[in-house]
Amino acid sequence: MSQISVNNLTWQYDGRLKPAISNISFEVEKGEFILILGSSGSGKSTLALCLNGLIPQEMPGKFSGKVKIEGLPTDTFPLSQLTQKVGVIFQDPESQIAMLKVEDDVAFGLENRLVPLKKIKKRVKESLTSVGLLEFKDEITSDLSGGMKQKLSLASMLAPLPNILVFDEPTSNLDPKSTKDLFDLIHKLNQSGKYTMLTIEHKLDGLMDMVNRVLILNPDGTLLADGNPRNVLKKHFLKIKEYGMWIPTVFWIGIKLKDKLKEKDISIEPPLTIDEAANKFKLLLKDIKDTKIKIGKKVDAKEKRESQDKKDKNEYKKFNQIEVKDLNFAYTNKKYVLKNLSFSVYEGDFLAIVGPNGSGKTTLAKILTGLLKPSSGTISLYGKNILTIDPLEISKKMGFVFQNPEHQFLSDTIYNEIALSLRLANKSEDFIKKKVNSLLKQFELIEFKEKNPFSLSQGQKRRLSVATMLLWDQDILIFDEPTYGQDFKNSQQMWNILRDLNSAGKTIIVITHDMNFVSELTEKVILLFEGEIRFFGEIRELFQNKKLLFNSYLMEPIVTTLARTLKLNFKDGSFPITIDEFLYLIN
Amino acid sequence: MREIFFKYIDKKSILHSINPSIKLIALLTMFVAITIVMDPITSLVFLLIIVLSTKYLANLKFREIATAMILSISMASFIAIFNILFYKTNFIPNIPVIFNIGKLKITNDALRVGLSRGIRVFSLINLSIIFVSTTDVTALVDSLVQNMRIPYRIAYGTLVAYRMIPLLSDEFNQIQASQKIRGVLPKKNIRSKIEFFFKQAITLMVGAIRRSDRLALAMDSKAFGAFKKRSFYRPERVEFKDVIFLISTILVILITYYIMWKIGFLKKLGVSA
């Protein structure tokens, strides 16, 4: 008997016109590690909720088919026992921690299941030990970092001794280091052989070596593919690309390399993991070194970068738009969140602010826009102290797109949402109509213009929040995690939007954890660590400095890691930081 | 806004060790005892008892509760001053007056009632400060469920909601910032401000409802409410020392009443003044 058996599963939420998932069938054997792929809205999370019985037992909707966990039907068997067998770790740690103290939260699920005190004590200790949080058992849960909160959620799920663990994008709120830590933990649990695991995840690079099987959902919630990762990715690559799902970076590089080498009659199988990629590429490069392929161009990295599309931009007369001098900031509790920051932002800059969670990135952005007042030091905008400028004037010079797009929404339709601030500024309806419609077109929202902003998909909400920011043709735009929680397609779309804005001469400042984004798009970077600037300069320089990255809890882009193992570098000794550069060096 | 006036201070003291439910009963008893005393001198004696307990029973230092004290002092003085100035006897024509402030007459009764009410409010708030400072919220809920038979679904449900309050306040700040940076500011009149507040509140609610849906799923995953009973990670028991504590509290009240009555200050108890 399979451990999980899903048979013709269809589920439709009440009030929806179409099923979220339909006609899904698959079996899972003990000890498997399954990756579930699908674009946003394809029903991945819904499938996760079907596995522990929350659907259909706790959600209103139409259920058909059969799901059995160790032979027990999820639609009728007591939920408390199903949820004991199948632990689900959700995306948002804040809404799955119940108690005020760490150990109490782990104990909570056991108390509810009437486990005797002696056993609770033992299991709380074991679970906290296995996620490395034992020494924090007396801490207040809200004081924990995002990464620690997710580890706590995992500990609370491990305590009832489940056999199956389901992860629903548990790393999407986490910085690169915490993500790696959580993946390492999942690795360890996987190796213990005690658990069957299913995971929904878009950061695939640290995961592929565990995955023994991939399930892919179509956008309409049906099953596209089920099987061995390599076969499935190869066979359905075009569909995956079309639907905008995430795929492992090395696989992506492999595909591009394959295309490039096709004309030379060399074929290569796209790899799945970084180790595999390194080995494969090494062999490839060795084999053909003397014959058809030349490795390494005799160019400096800088020349390559500038030869791209940035040529005309250097002709801008650059002048300094924002100047930060000796900035310090503390919230009321006297602990300095930002210490002694000084830097300038020039017209046309594409600047990234990176650093682990809690290093002060968002606080800095809030100060730059005048939302928070510095404790000491000055911020000048076009040479004028920002504290002396009227907030309305600031908003005409500088736009700020917050992490959660919903926070900006005030209106009942998308059209009105964009029109809102224009109306408040007493612009004529004609002018408003022209402006709003052109923005709606630019952001592919025109067909939804009468819909409520809250009813949009994640990607659309994001685009709407950007659109509402561009009304005044501001010169400076600040984005807080613009690609957070989005599928590949929407992320790409956002990248393109930012690239276009920057090419049009706007200054872009991006706060992000997405190192691929940083390496592909931005030029300069500020690395914040515990409130101090650890690095301010060219992006390339940062990614060459492995030690600094490590000490600052950051990761270099996968291509750089790969190039480093392959000793593939530019004339000046620097390693490529984008996929294009990487491919450029193989010729 | 994370700085709150009242919070638990993790220490060791007699009051820290008392069962939270018993402590709550003692607190309520003291509340009633203080409220029904109308004589300012007797009220002062109770205040003295509270101040001594703060130091010796609760082991609290003044600076640990300083922010909360600011609140209690300002509330108490407001009530005292308001009553002294505007107590009803001040407005009876031809009544004997102690002194005048401008056109306001201040009577003997006004002074007595004002002081008494001020002292009592000060005492009540300080009692609450002692209670909150010495009682861990989780322990209180655990004890209410285990010792007072409060249904656990309600008690822990409330506790989970309590955990969400700071998150909501953070989120509201985020929403306000997001609006401000758009240049979407309310007009200067009150109506526009109220409208604006409601729009922001709706945005907050949408997020809160979604979060509570997720929270409900997470709670179901933890089998919350699956059974009538539950076991307890932190057993709370009513011990002999707790009973002694409660009896002592009642004795202290009665003895104080008796002495003050013998001396002649405390003439009657009631709620009218």
CSV table of C-alpha atoms in Angstrom, one decimal, chain B:
chain,number,residue,atom,x,y,z
B,1,MET,CA,4.6,51.9,19.9
B,2,ARG,CA,6.1,48.6,21.0
B,3,GLU,CA,6.8,50.2,24.3
B,4,ILE,CA,3.8,49.2,26.5
B,5,PHE,CA,3.0,50.7,29.9
B,6,PHE,CA,2.1,47.4,31.5
B,7,LYS,CA,4.2,44.3,31.0
B,8,TYR,CA,5.4,41.3,32.8
B,9,ILE,CA,8.7,41.6,34.6
B,10,ASP,CA,10.5,38.3,35.0
B,11,LYS,CA,11.8,38.2,38.5
B,12,LYS,CA,11.5,36.2,41.7
B,13,SER,CA,9.2,37.4,44.5
B,14,ILE,CA,6.4,36.2,46.7
B,15,LEU,CA,3.8,37.6,44.3
B,16,HIS,CA,5.5,36.0,41.3
B,17,SER,CA,5.1,32.6,42.9
B,18,ILE,CA,1.4,32.9,43.8
B,19,ASN,CA,-1.0,31.0,41.6
B,20,PRO,CA,-2.3,33.5,39.0
B,21,SER,CA,-6.0,32.8,39.5
B,22,ILE,CA,-5.7,33.2,43.3
B,23,LYS,CA,-3.7,36.4,42.7
B,24,LEU,CA,-6.5,37.6,40.4
B,25,ILE,CA,-9.2,36.9,43.1
B,26,ALA,CA,-7.0,38.7,45.7
B,27,LEU,CA,-6.7,41.6,43.3
B,28,LEU,CA,-10.4,41.8,42.7
B,29,THR,CA,-11.1,41.6,46.5
B,30,MET,CA,-8.7,44.5,47.1
B,31,PHE,CA,-10.4,46.4,44.2
B,32,VAL,CA,-13.7,46.2,46.0
B,33,ALA,CA,-12.2,46.9,49.4
B,34,ILE,CA,-10.5,50.1,48.2
B,35,THR,CA,-13.4,51.3,46.1
B,36,ILE,CA,-16.0,51.3,48.9
B,37,VAL,CA,-13.8,53.4,51.2
B,38,MET,CA,-14.8,57.0,51.1
B,39,ASP,CA,-12.5,58.4,53.8
B,40,PRO,CA,-9.2,59.8,52.3
B,41,ILE,CA,-7.1,58.8,55.4
B,42,THR,CA,-8.2,55.2,55.2
B,43,SER,CA,-7.5,55.3,51.4
B,44,LEU,CA,-4.0,56.6,52.2
B,45,VAL,CA,-3.5,53.6,54.5
B,46,PHE,CA,-4.4,51.2,51.7
B,47,LEU,CA,-2.1,53.1,49.4
B,48,LEU,CA,0.7,52.7,51.9
B,49,ILE,CA,0.0,48.9,52.0
B,50,ILE,CA,0.2,48.8,48.2
B,51,VAL,CA,3.4,50.7,48.0
B,52,LEU,CA,4.9,48.4,50.6
B,53,SER,CA,3.7,45.3,48.7
B,54,THR,CA,5.3,46.7,45.5
B,55,LYS,CA,8.6,46.7,47.2
B,56,TYR,CA,8.5,43.8,49.5
B,57,LEU,CA,6.0,41.3,48.1
B,58,ALA,CA,6.5,42.0,44.3
B,59,ASN,CA,10.2,42.9,44.5
B,60,LEU,CA,9.7,45.7,42.0
B,61,LYS,CA,12.0,48.6,41.6
B,62,PHE,CA,10.6,52.1,40.9
B,63,ARG,CA,12.4,52.5,37.6
B,64,GLU,CA,11.0,49.2,36.3
B,65,ILE,CA,7.5,50.5,36.6
B,66,ALA,CA,8.3,54.2,36.0
B,67,THR,CA,6.4,54.5,32.7
B,68,ALA,CA,3.3,52.9,34.1
B,69,MET,CA,3.6,55.2,37.1
B,70,ILE,CA,3.5,58.2,34.9
B,71,LEU,CA,0.1,57.0,33.6
B,72,SER,CA,-1.3,56.3,37.1
B,73,ILE,CA,0.0,59.6,38.6
B,74,SER,CA,-1.5,61.6,35.7
B,75,MET,CA,-4.8,59.9,35.8
B,76,ALA,CA,-5.1,60.1,39.6
B,77,SER,CA,-4.2,63.8,39.6
B,78,PHE,CA,-6.6,64.5,36.8
B,79,ILE,CA,-9.4,62.9,38.8
B,80,ALA,CA,-8.5,64.6,42.0
B,81,ILE,CA,-8.2,68.1,40.5
B,82,PHE,CA,-11.4,67.7,38.4
B,83,ASN,CA,-13.4,66.7,41.5
B,84,ILE,CA,-11.9,69.4,43.7
B,85,LEU,CA,-12.8,72.0,41.2
B,86,PHE,CA,-16.1,70.8,40.0
B,87,TYR,CA,-17.7,68.7,42.8
B,88,LYS,CA,-21.4,69.4,43.2
B,89,THR,CA,-21.2,71.1,46.6
B,90,ASN,CA,-19.0,73.8,45.1
B,91,PHE,CA,-22.1,75.0,43.2
B,92,ILE,CA,-24.5,75.3,46.2
B,93,PRO,CA,-25.1,79.0,46.9
B,94,ASN,CA,-24.0,80.4,50.3
B,95,ILE,CA,-22.1,77.3,51.3
B,96,PRO,CA,-19.0,77.7,53.5
B,97,VAL,CA,-16.0,77.9,51.3
B,98,ILE,CA,-12.4,77.0,52.1
B,99,PHE,CA,-10.8,79.1,49.4
B,100,ASN,CA,-11.6,80.5,45.9
B,101,ILE,CA,-9.9,79.9,42.6
B,102,GLY,CA,-11.0,82.8,40.4
B,103,LYS,CA,-14.8,82.4,40.3
B,104,LEU,CA,-14.7,78.8,41.5
B,105,LYS,CA,-15.5,78.1,45.1
B,106,ILE,CA,-13.8,75.1,46.7
B,107,THR,CA,-15.7,73.5,49.5
B,108,ASN,CA,-14.6,71.1,52.3
B,109,ASP,CA,-16.6,68.3,50.7
B,110,ALA,CA,-15.0,68.8,47.3
B,111,LEU,CA,-11.5,68.7,48.8
B,112,ARG,CA,-12.3,65.5,50.7
B,113,VAL,CA,-14.0,63.7,47.8
B,114,GLY,CA,-11.4,64.8,45.3
B,115,LEU,CA,-8.5,63.6,47.4
B,116,SER,CA,-10.3,60.4,48.2
B,117,ARG,CA,-11.2,59.6,44.6
B,118,GLY,CA,-7.7,60.5,43.4
B,119,ILE,CA,-6.0,58.3,46.0
B,120,ARG,CA,-8.3,55.4,45.2
B,121,VAL,CA,-7.7,55.6,41.4
B,122,PHE,CA,-4.0,55.8,42.1
B,123,SER,CA,-4.3,52.7,44.3
B,124,LEU,CA,-6.3,50.7,41.8
B,125,ILE,CA,-4.0,51.5,38.9
B,126,ASN,CA,-0.9,50.6,41.0
B,127,LEU,CA,-2.6,47.3,42.1
B,128,SER,CA,-3.0,46.5,38.4
B,129,ILE,CA,0.6,47.4,37.7
B,130,ILE,CA,1.7,45.0,40.5
B,131,PHE,CA,-0.6,42.3,39.1
B,132,VAL,CA,0.6,42.6,35.5
B,133,SER,CA,4.2,42.9,36.4
B,134,THR,CA,4.2,39.8,38.5
B,135,THR,CA,1.9,37.6,36.3
B,136,ASP,CA,3.0,35.9,33.1
B,137,VAL,CA,0.1,36.0,30.6
B,138,THR,CA,0.6,32.4,29.5
B,139,ALA,CA,0.6,31.3,33.2
B,140,LEU,CA,-2.5,33.3,33.8
B,141,VAL,CA,-4.3,31.6,31.0
B,142,ASP,CA,-3.0,28.2,31.9
B,143,SER,CA,-4.2,28.8,35.5
B,144,LEU,CA,-7.6,30.1,34.5
B,145,VAL,CA,-8.2,27.0,32.4
B,146,GLN,CA,-6.8,24.5,34.9
B,147,ASN,CA,-7.9,26.0,38.2
B,148,MET,CA,-11.0,28.1,37.3
B,149,ARG,CA,-12.5,25.8,34.6
B,150,ILE,CA,-12.6,28.4,31.9
B,151,PRO,CA,-13.1,26.6,28.6
B,152,TYR,CA,-9.7,26.2,27.0
B,153,ARG,CA,-10.9,27.0,23.5
B,154,ILE,CA,-11.9,30.5,24.6
B,155,ALA,CA,-8.9,31.1,26.9
B,156,TYR,CA,-6.2,30.0,24.4
B,157,GLY,CA,-8.1,31.5,21.5
B,158,THR,CA,-7.9,34.8,23.3
B,159,LEU,CA,-4.3,34.3,23.9
B,160,VAL,CA,-3.6,33.7,20.2
B,161,ALA,CA,-5.5,36.8,19.4
B,162,TYR,CA,-3.5,38.7,22.0
B,163,ARG,CA,-0.3,37.6,20.2
B,164,MET,CA,-1.6,39.2,17.0
B,165,ILE,CA,-2.2,42.7,18.4
B,166,PRO,CA,1.4,44.0,17.9
B,167,LEU,CA,1.4,42.6,14.4
B,168,LEU,CA,-1.8,44.5,13.6
B,169,SER,CA,-0.4,47.7,14.9
B,170,ASP,CA,2.7,47.2,12.8
B,171,GLU,CA,0.6,46.6,9.8
B,172,PHE,CA,-1.5,49.7,10.4
B,173,ASN,CA,1.7,51.7,10.5
B,174,GLN,CA,2.8,50.2,7.2
B,175,ILE,CA,-0.5,51.0,5.6
B,176,GLN,CA,-0.3,54.6,6.8
B,177,ALA,CA,3.2,54.9,5.4
B,178,SER,CA,2.2,53.4,2.1
B,179,GLN,CA,-0.5,55.9,1.8
B,180,LYS,CA,1.6,58.9,2.8
B,181,ILE,CA,4.3,58.1,0.3
B,182,ARG,CA,1.7,58.1,-2.5
B,183,GLY,CA,0.9,61.6,-1.5
B,184,VAL,CA,-2.6,60.5,-0.6
B,185,LEU,CA,-3.3,62.6,2.4
B,186,PRO,CA,-6.7,63.4,3.9
B,187,LYS,CA,-7.9,67.0,3.7
B,188,LYS,CA,-7.6,69.1,6.8
B,189,ASN,CA,-11.2,68.7,7.9
B,190,ILE,CA,-12.4,66.1,10.3
B,191,ARG,CA,-14.8,64.4,8.0
B,192,SER,CA,-12.1,63.7,5.5
B,193,LYS,CA,-9.8,62.4,8.2
B,194,ILE,CA,-12.5,60.0,9.5
B,195,GLU,CA,-13.3,58.8,6.0
B,196,PHE,CA,-9.6,58.2,5.5
B,197,PHE,CA,-9.2,56.3,8.7
B,198,PHE,CA,-12.1,54.0,7.7
B,199,LYS,CA,-10.6,53.3,4.3
B,200,GLN,CA,-7.3,52.4,5.9
B,201,ALA,CA,-9.1,50.3,8.5
B,202,ILE,CA,-10.7,48.3,5.7
B,203,THR,CA,-7.4,47.7,4.1
B,204,LEU,CA,-6.2,46.5,7.5
B,205,MET,CA,-9.2,44.3,7.9
B,206,VAL,CA,-8.7,42.6,4.5
B,207,GLY,CA,-5.2,41.6,5.6
B,208,ALA,CA,-6.4,40.6,9.1
B,209,ILE,CA,-9.2,38.4,7.8
B,210,ARG,CA,-6.8,36.6,5.5
B,211,ARG,CA,-4.3,36.2,8.3
B,212,SER,CA,-7.0,34.8,10.6
B,213,ASP,CA,-8.0,32.3,7.9
B,214,ARG,CA,-4.4,31.1,7.7
B,215,LEU,CA,-4.2,31.1,11.5
B,216,ALA,CA,-7.3,29.0,11.7
B,217,LEU,CA,-5.8,26.4,9.4
B,218,ALA,CA,-2.6,26.4,11.4
B,219,MET,CA,-4.6,25.9,14.6
B,220,ASP,CA,-6.5,23.1,13.1
B,221,SER,CA,-3.2,21.5,12.0
B,222,LYS,CA,-2.3,21.7,15.7
B,223,ALA,CA,-5.5,19.9,16.6
B,224,PHE,CA,-6.7,22.9,18.6
B,225,GLY,CA,-10.3,22.2,19.7
B,226,ALA,CA,-10.3,18.6,18.5
B,227,PHE,CA,-11.0,17.3,22.0
B,228,LYS,CA,-13.0,18.5,24.9
B,229,LYS,CA,-10.0,18.2,27.2
B,230,ARG,CA,-6.3,18.8,26.8
B,231,SER,CA,-3.2,18.0,28.7
B,232,PHE,CA,-0.9,20.7,30.1
B,233,TYR,CA,2.7,21.4,29.6
B,234,ARG,CA,2.7,23.8,32.5
B,235,PRO,CA,0.6,22.4,35.3
B,236,GLU,CA,-0.8,25.1,37.6
B,237,ARG,CA,-1.9,24.1,41.0
B,238,VAL,CA,-3.5,25.9,43.9
B,239,GLU,CA,-1.2,25.2,46.8
B,240,PHE,CA,-1.4,25.8,50.6
B,241,LYS,CA,0.6,29.0,50.3
B,242,ASP,CA,-1.9,30.4,47.8
B,243,VAL,CA,-4.8,29.8,50.2
B,244,ILE,CA,-2.7,31.5,53.0
B,245,PHE,CA,-2.0,34.4,50.7
B,246,LEU,CA,-5.7,34.9,49.9
B,247,ILE,CA,-6.7,34.6,53.5
B,248,SER,CA,-4.0,37.1,54.5
B,249,THR,CA,-5.2,39.6,51.9
B,250,ILE,CA,-8.7,39.4,53.3
B,251,LEU,CA,-7.4,39.7,56.9
B,252,VAL,CA,-5.3,42.8,56.0
B,253,ILE,CA,-8.4,44.4,54.6
B,254,LEU,CA,-10.6,43.6,57.6
B,255,ILE,CA,-7.9,44.7,60.2
B,256,THR,CA,-7.4,47.9,58.4
B,257,TYR,CA,-11.1,48.6,58.4
B,258,TYR,CA,-11.4,47.8,62.0
B,259,ILE,CA,-8.5,50.0,63.2
B,260,MET,CA,-9.5,52.9,61.1
B,261,TRP,CA,-13.1,52.6,62.4
B,262,LYS,CA,-11.8,52.4,66.0
B,263,ILE,CA,-9.7,55.5,65.5
B,264,GLY,CA,-12.7,57.2,64.0
B,265,PHE,CA,-11.7,57.9,60.5
B,266,LEU,CA,-13.8,55.2,58.7
B,267,LYS,CA,-17.4,55.9,59.4
B,268,LYS,CA,-19.2,54.0,56.7
B,269,LEU,CA,-18.6,52.0,53.5
B,270,GLY,CA,-20.3,52.7,50.2
B,271,VAL,CA,-20.1,53.6,46.6
B,272,SER,CA,-21.9,56.9,46.5
B,273,ALA,CA,-19.0,59.2,46.9
